[in-house]
Amino acid sequence: MSKKIFVSLPVTDVKASRAFYESLGFKNNPDFPDDTAAWMVWSENINFMLLSQAKWRTFTTRPIPPSTSSEVMLALSLDSRDAVDAMAAAAAANGGTADINPIEDHGFMYTRDLADPDGHAVGAMWMDPAAMAAGDRAD
């Protein structure tokens, strides 16, 4: 079996969170039909598990942090700068927040940080490794 990552996130509304992540380009795995969770696929090896807060509490007794805090930033690589901008627009149009941090443009790398409806931080990023190796940096 290949190595995979499953990121579990507590959410207040599974249906709304599923719609939000679908708007960013995730696909819902229909083999996991459950109204307390949604299995969202970013790629063959990267998956997000959106868990109702009640379901989340069956896995841990640790408190769910407030939506204004950040423990981790999950960065998703995209094919172009335009795709980064499109993801930010989709986030803002579907219950999330675009640009929770200043936009970063280093020439070879372009990032915009988003928040989902529950405040989980997601980075949309594009990088040109060839330009980075060549020293084409705008910082």
JSON list of N, CA and C in Angstrom, two decimals, residues 48-81:
[
{"chain": "A", "resi": 48, "resn": "PHE", "atom": "N", "xyz": [-8.80, 14.64, 3.11]},
{"chain": "A", "resi": 48, "resn": "PHE", "atom": "CA", "xyz": [-9.27, 15.35, 4.29]},
{"chain": "A", "resi": 48, "resn": "PHE", "atom": "C", "xyz": [-10.51, 14.62, 4.80]},
{"chain": "A", "resi": 49, "resn": "MET", "atom": "N", "xyz": [-10.57, 14.40, 6.08]},
{"chain": "A", "resi": 49, "resn": "MET", "atom": "CA", "xyz": [-11.75, 13.83, 6.73]},
{"chain": "A", "resi": 49, "resn": "MET", "atom": "C", "xyz": [-12.42, 14.97, 7.49]},
{"chain": "A", "resi": 50, "resn": "LEU", "atom": "N", "xyz": [-13.61, 15.35, 7.04]},
{"chain": "A", "resi": 50, "resn": "LEU", "atom": "CA", "xyz": [-14.37, 16.41, 7.70]},
{"chain": "A", "resi": 50, "resn": "LEU", "atom": "C", "xyz": [-15.30, 15.72, 8.69]},
{"chain": "A", "resi": 51, "resn": "LEU", "atom": "N", "xyz": [-15.08, 15.96, 9.96]},
{"chain": "A", "resi": 51, "resn": "LEU", "atom": "CA", "xyz": [-15.82, 15.26, 11.02]},
{"chain": "A", "resi": 51, "resn": "LEU", "atom": "C", "xyz": [-16.68, 16.24, 11.80]},
{"chain": "A", "resi": 52, "resn": "SER", "atom": "N", "xyz": [-17.95, 15.87, 12.00]},
{"chain": "A", "resi": 52, "resn": "SER", "atom": "CA", "xyz": [-18.78, 16.71, 12.87]},
{"chain": "A", "resi": 52, "resn": "SER", "atom": "C", "xyz": [-18.07, 16.83, 14.21]},
{"chain": "A", "resi": 53, "resn": "GLN", "atom": "N", "xyz": [-18.32, 17.90, 14.93]},
{"chain": "A", "resi": 53, "resn": "GLN", "atom": "CA", "xyz": [-17.65, 18.07, 16.22]},
{"chain": "A", "resi": 53, "resn": "GLN", "atom": "C", "xyz": [-17.98, 16.92, 17.16]},
{"chain": "A", "resi": 54, "resn": "ALA", "atom": "N", "xyz": [-19.21, 16.40, 17.09]},
{"chain": "A", "resi": 54, "resn": "ALA", "atom": "CA", "xyz": [-19.57, 15.26, 17.95]},
{"chain": "A", "resi": 54, "resn": "ALA", "atom": "C", "xyz": [-18.75, 14.03, 17.59]},
{"chain": "A", "resi": 55, "resn": "LYS", "atom": "N", "xyz": [-18.58, 13.78, 16.30]},
{"chain": "A", "resi": 55, "resn": "LYS", "atom": "CA", "xyz": [-17.78, 12.62, 15.88]},
{"chain": "A", "resi": 55, "resn": "LYS", "atom": "C", "xyz": [-16.32, 12.83, 16.26]},
{"chain": "A", "resi": 56, "resn": "TRP", "atom": "N", "xyz": [-15.82, 14.05, 16.06]},
{"chain": "A", "resi": 56, "resn": "TRP", "atom": "CA", "xyz": [-14.44, 14.39, 16.44]},
{"chain": "A", "resi": 56, "resn": "TRP", "atom": "C", "xyz": [-14.19, 14.02, 17.90]},
{"chain": "A", "resi": 57, "resn": "ARG", "atom": "N", "xyz": [-15.15, 14.33, 18.75]},
{"chain": "A", "resi": 57, "resn": "ARG", "atom": "CA", "xyz": [-14.98, 14.09, 20.19]},
{"chain": "A", "resi": 57, "resn": "ARG", "atom": "C", "xyz": [-14.93, 12.60, 20.54]},
{"chain": "A", "resi": 58, "resn": "THR", "atom": "N", "xyz": [-15.32, 11.72, 19.61]},
{"chain": "A", "resi": 58, "resn": "THR", "atom": "CA", "xyz": [-15.18, 10.28, 19.87]},
{"chain": "A", "resi": 58, "resn": "THR", "atom": "C", "xyz": [-13.74, 9.83, 19.65]},
{"chain": "A", "resi": 59, "resn": "PHE", "atom": "N", "xyz": [-12.91, 10.66, 19.00]},
{"chain": "A", "resi": 59, "resn": "PHE", "atom": "CA", "xyz": [-11.51, 10.33, 18.74]},
{"chain": "A", "resi": 59, "resn": "PHE", "atom": "C", "xyz": [-10.56, 10.93, 19.77]},
{"chain": "A", "resi": 60, "resn": "THR", "atom": "N", "xyz": [-10.94, 12.03, 20.39]},
{"chain": "A", "resi": 60, "resn": "THR", "atom": "CA", "xyz": [-10.04, 12.71, 21.32]},
{"chain": "A", "resi": 60, "resn": "THR", "atom": "C", "xyz": [-10.85, 13.54, 22.32]},
{"chain": "A", "resi": 61, "resn": "THR", "atom": "N", "xyz": [-10.26, 13.71, 23.50]},
{"chain": "A", "resi": 61, "resn": "THR", "atom": "CA", "xyz": [-10.88, 14.58, 24.50]},
{"chain": "A", "resi": 61, "resn": "THR", "atom": "C", "xyz": [-10.25, 15.97, 24.48]},
{"chain": "A", "resi": 62, "resn": "ARG", "atom": "N", "xyz": [-9.25, 16.15, 23.61]},
{"chain": "A", "resi": 62, "resn": "ARG", "atom": "CA", "xyz": [-8.61, 17.47, 23.51]},
{"chain": "A", "resi": 62, "resn": "ARG", "atom": "C", "xyz": [-9.64, 18.49, 22.99]},
{"chain": "A", "resi": 63, "resn": "PRO", "atom": "N", "xyz": [-9.57, 19.71, 23.48]},
{"chain": "A", "resi": 63, "resn": "PRO", "atom": "CA", "xyz": [-10.56, 20.71, 23.06]},
{"chain": "A", "resi": 63, "resn": "PRO", "atom": "C", "xyz": [-10.41, 21.11, 21.60]},
{"chain": "A", "resi": 64, "resn": "ILE", "atom": "N", "xyz": [-11.52, 21.44, 20.99]},
{"chain": "A", "resi": 64, "resn": "ILE", "atom": "CA", "xyz": [-11.51, 21.98, 19.64]},
{"chain": "A", "resi": 64, "resn": "ILE", "atom": "C", "xyz": [-11.14, 23.45, 19.75]},
{"chain": "A", "resi": 65, "resn": "PRO", "atom": "N", "xyz": [-10.09, 23.88, 19.06]},
{"chain": "A", "resi": 65, "resn": "PRO", "atom": "CA", "xyz": [-9.66, 25.27, 19.20]},
{"chain": "A", "resi": 65, "resn": "PRO", "atom": "C", "xyz": [-10.67, 26.23, 18.57]},
{"chain": "A", "resi": 66, "resn": "PRO", "atom": "N", "xyz": [-10.69, 27.47, 19.02]},
{"chain": "A", "resi": 66, "resn": "PRO", "atom": "CA", "xyz": [-11.59, 28.45, 18.40]},
{"chain": "A", "resi": 66, "resn": "PRO", "atom": "C", "xyz": [-11.21, 28.70, 16.95]},
{"chain": "A", "resi": 67, "resn": "SER", "atom": "N", "xyz": [-12.17, 29.17, 16.16]},
{"chain": "A", "resi": 67, "resn": "SER", "atom": "CA", "xyz": [-11.93, 29.38, 14.73]},
{"chain": "A", "resi": 67, "resn": "SER", "atom": "C", "xyz": [-10.92, 30.48, 14.45]},
{"chain": "A", "resi": 68, "resn": "THR", "atom": "N", "xyz": [-10.54, 31.24, 15.46]},
{"chain": "A", "resi": 68, "resn": "THR", "atom": "CA", "xyz": [-9.56, 32.31, 15.28]},
{"chain": "A", "resi": 68, "resn": "THR", "atom": "C", "xyz": [-8.13, 31.86, 15.53]},
{"chain": "A", "resi": 69, "resn": "SER", "atom": "N", "xyz": [-7.93, 30.59, 15.89]},
{"chain": "A", "resi": 69, "resn": "SER", "atom": "CA", "xyz": [-6.57, 30.11, 16.16]},
{"chain": "A", "resi": 69, "resn": "SER", "atom": "C", "xyz": [-6.06, 29.29, 14.97]},
{"chain": "A", "resi": 70, "resn": "SER", "atom": "N", "xyz": [-4.75, 29.07, 14.95]},
{"chain": "A", "resi": 70, "resn": "SER", "atom": "CA", "xyz": [-4.15, 28.25, 13.89]},
{"chain": "A", "resi": 70, "resn": "SER", "atom": "C", "xyz": [-3.10, 27.35, 14.51]},
{"chain": "A", "resi": 71, "resn": "GLU", "atom": "N", "xyz": [-3.30, 26.06, 14.40]},
{"chain": "A", "resi": 71, "resn": "GLU", "atom": "CA", "xyz": [-2.29, 25.11, 14.84]},
{"chain": "A", "resi": 71, "resn": "GLU", "atom": "C", "xyz": [-1.42, 24.70, 13.68]},
{"chain": "A", "resi": 72, "resn": "VAL", "atom": "N", "xyz": [-2.01, 24.66, 12.50]},
{"chain": "A", "resi": 72, "resn": "VAL", "atom": "CA", "xyz": [-1.31, 24.16, 11.34]},
{"chain": "A", "resi": 72, "resn": "VAL", "atom": "C", "xyz": [-1.85, 24.85, 10.09]},
{"chain": "A", "resi": 73, "resn": "MET", "atom": "N", "xyz": [-0.97, 25.02, 9.08]},
{"chain": "A", "resi": 73, "resn": "MET", "atom": "CA", "xyz": [-1.40, 25.54, 7.79]},
{"chain": "A", "resi": 73, "resn": "MET", "atom": "C", "xyz": [-1.21, 24.41, 6.79]},
{"chain": "A", "resi": 74, "resn": "LEU", "atom": "N", "xyz": [-2.26, 24.01, 6.12]},
{"chain": "A", "resi": 74, "resn": "LEU", "atom": "CA", "xyz": [-2.21, 22.94, 5.14]},
{"chain": "A", "resi": 74, "resn": "LEU", "atom": "C", "xyz": [-2.07, 23.57, 3.76]},
{"chain": "A", "resi": 75, "resn": "ALA", "atom": "N", "xyz": [-0.91, 23.43, 3.14]},
{"chain": "A", "resi": 75, "resn": "ALA", "atom": "CA", "xyz": [-0.66, 24.05, 1.84]},
{"chain": "A", "resi": 75, "resn": "ALA", "atom": "C", "xyz": [-0.97, 23.07, 0.72]},
{"chain": "A", "resi": 76, "resn": "LEU", "atom": "N", "xyz": [-1.74, 23.51, -0.26]},
{"chain": "A", "resi": 76, "resn": "LEU", "atom": "CA", "xyz": [-2.12, 22.71, -1.41]},
{"chain": "A", "resi": 76, "resn": "LEU", "atom": "C", "xyz": [-1.46, 23.30, -2.65]},
{"chain": "A", "resi": 77, "resn": "SER", "atom": "N", "xyz": [-0.69, 22.49, -3.36]},
{"chain": "A", "resi": 77, "resn": "SER", "atom": "CA", "xyz": [-0.01, 23.00, -4.55]},
{"chain": "A", "resi": 77, "resn": "SER", "atom": "C", "xyz": [-0.96, 23.00, -5.75]},
{"chain": "A", "resi": 78, "resn": "LEU", "atom": "N", "xyz": [-0.85, 24.04, -6.54]},
{"chain": "A", "resi": 78, "resn": "LEU", "atom": "CA", "xyz": [-1.69, 24.22, -7.72]},
{"chain": "A", "resi": 78, "resn": "LEU", "atom": "C", "xyz": [-0.81, 24.44, -8.95]},
{"chain": "A", "resi": 79, "resn": "ASP", "atom": "N", "xyz": [-1.41, 24.36, -10.12]},
{"chain": "A", "resi": 79, "resn": "ASP", "atom": "CA", "xyz": [-0.66, 24.38, -11.38]},
{"chain": "A", "resi": 79, "resn": "ASP", "atom": "C", "xyz": [-0.26, 25.77, -11.87]},
{"chain": "A", "resi": 80, "resn": "SER", "atom": "N", "xyz": [-0.87, 26.83, -11.31]},
{"chain": "A", "resi": 80, "resn": "SER", "atom": "CA", "xyz": [-0.56, 28.17, -11.82]},
{"chain": "A", "resi": 80, "resn": "SER", "atom": "C", "xyz": [-0.96, 29.23, -10.80]},
{"chain": "A", "resi": 81, "resn": "ARG", "atom": "N", "xyz": [-0.47, 30.43, -11.04]},
{"chain": "A", "resi": 81, "resn": "ARG", "atom": "CA", "xyz": [-0.86, 31.58, -10.22]},
{"chain": "A", "resi": 81, "resn": "ARG", "atom": "C", "xyz": [-2.37, 31.83, -10.35]}
]
